[in-house]
C-alpha cells in the first residue's frame, strides 16, 4: 500500500515570515492536498539563542490569513505531538549516542576560546576531516581521558564524523540527482552542550518520527542535505528518507542575488507576509497584508514565483492550484520578484471577487484612516463602483472616502479659470431642480442635468468637470451621476452649494 503523503513546514521562530517562507508553505500544502495527504507545521526552536517572542504566533496568523490551514501543528494538535522541538528534547540524545557507539559521531570538548583561537589561526576554519585531528575530541584523546572528561561533567558537543572521500547522492524532485563529496562537508554538531539537538539531528529524527514522506524547502538548505542523507542512512534507512525538493530562490527584481528584507525596505515594497514588529529593536517591517493585498492574490502571486501550468493561465484559486500544481513544473532557476506584477495580481483579484468577500478588510483600511464605516448595502455598492480603480485594498480609501465624508480638499483651481456667470446660474438652477426632484436614480439626474444645460445653451461636457469636483473634490471617481445618486439629494445639493460659495 502507498504511504499516506505527509509534508511539513518546519520554521524556526526567529522573526517575520519572508514571502519565500510562505511560498515554501504553499508548495508543501498544494502537494499534500493534491495527494489527499497531511500538511504538518513543526516549530524548530532548538536554537534558543535565536528564539524571538511572538514569531510563532506570527507564523500561524500568516497561515490563517493565507487560508493554508495545517492538519497538525502545536496549535492544531495531532497524533505526533508535541510539534515544538524544544518540547521533544529528550527524544534526540539516544540517536546521537547510538552514532557514537557505531563510530559515526564523536565527542568534542573544545571550548569556545579554543575554537576561536583556531579560527584566528586558520582562515575559514571548519571542524572537518582536515582539522579534527588537531582538536580536543574523542578521536584524538585516549579513551580513558574521554571517560574522565565525561565523568567530570566537562561540557561537550557531539559531532558527526563525515566519512572520507565518499559520494553522497539523492534525487531531488526539482533538480534530479544531486551528488556531494563528503570531503567538502564539515563535521556538523548534532547535539549541543546543553543537550539540545541541532537542527541537523532534530530535522532527521522528527521527519522520521512524524512519518514525513516529502519535504520541500528553500534552496539555502541544499548544502545541509549530505549531512541529512548520511544521518538517514545511519539511523533509519535511506529508503525511509522523505523525497526532497529544494525550491528555487526568490531573487531581487534585477536578478542579482536573493531577495532580502533590506531590498524591500530600500525599494519600497513588502517582503514579509504581514507587518512584523521586532520585539528587540522595536522596528516594524511592512507586510503584504497591511499594504492592502488580498490573501487570494498573495497566494496566487507566490505560486507563480517559480511555477506555471504551461498554458499561460495566470489567475488561479487555491482549489485550482491544488488541482494543477506539479512539482515537476517548478523551475530550477531563481524566480525574480516583480512588485509591479504582484500588484497586478492584486488588482485582478480585486476585480474578480465580489466586494462582499473582502469589504470587511477594506473597512479596516478606512478605520485606519480615521473613517468609521458601517458595512451595509450602500457600502458594498460604493466599493463595487470603484473597485476597477483599485490596485491595493488601501486604494479604496482614496477612491471612495468622498462617499462617506466630505472631501478634505476641493481642487478649485481646476474650475475657476473657466468659471463664469452663466455656469454659476446653471448650478443655482440645478440646485433648485434637484431639490424638487422626486426621482433620484443616476439616469434621472443625468436627464435633468442635460435638459437644464440645453436650456442654458451650455454644453454638458463643460459642466461635468465642475460638477465632479464639487462632489468628490478632484478629477477622479466613477460616473458623476452615479456618485450623486449614492450621495443622495441632501448631500449632493449641500456639496454644490458649498463649492459655489468658494467660487
Ligand atoms: N528549520 C529550518 C528553517 O528554519 C527548516 C529547514 C527544513 O525545512 O529542513 O527553515
Short mmCIF file of C-alpha atoms and ligand atoms in Angstrom, two decimals, residues 8 10-12 44 199 203 216-217 221 244, ligand 1:
data_model
loop_
_atom_site.label_atom_id
_atom_site.label_comp_id
_atom_site.label_asym_id
_atom_site.label_seq_id
_atom_site.Cartn_x
_atom_site.Cartn_y
_atom_site.Cartn_z
CA UNK A 8 5.91 19.54 6.73
CA UNK A 10 9.48 23.48 9.71
CA UNK A 11 10.15 27.12 10.51
CA UNK A 12 12.45 28.42 13.20
CA UNK A 44 12.14 24.13 15.02
CA UNK A 199 18.72 21.45 13.51
CA UNK A 203 15.12 17.53 11.47
CA UNK A 216 10.01 20.93 0.14
CA UNK A 217 12.31 23.58 1.50
CA UNK A 221 19.22 24.13 2.74
CA UNK A 244 13.21 16.20 -1.20
N1 LIG B 1 14.17 24.95 10.49
C1 LIG B 1 14.56 25.15 9.13
C2 LIG B 1 14.18 26.56 8.74
O1 LIG B 1 14.17 27.39 9.59
C3 LIG B 1 13.87 24.12 8.28
C4 LIG B 1 14.57 23.72 7.06
C5 LIG B 1 13.96 22.43 6.53
O2 LIG B 1 12.83 22.51 6.04
O3 LIG B 1 14.58 21.39 6.65
O4 LIG B 1 13.87 26.89 7.63
#
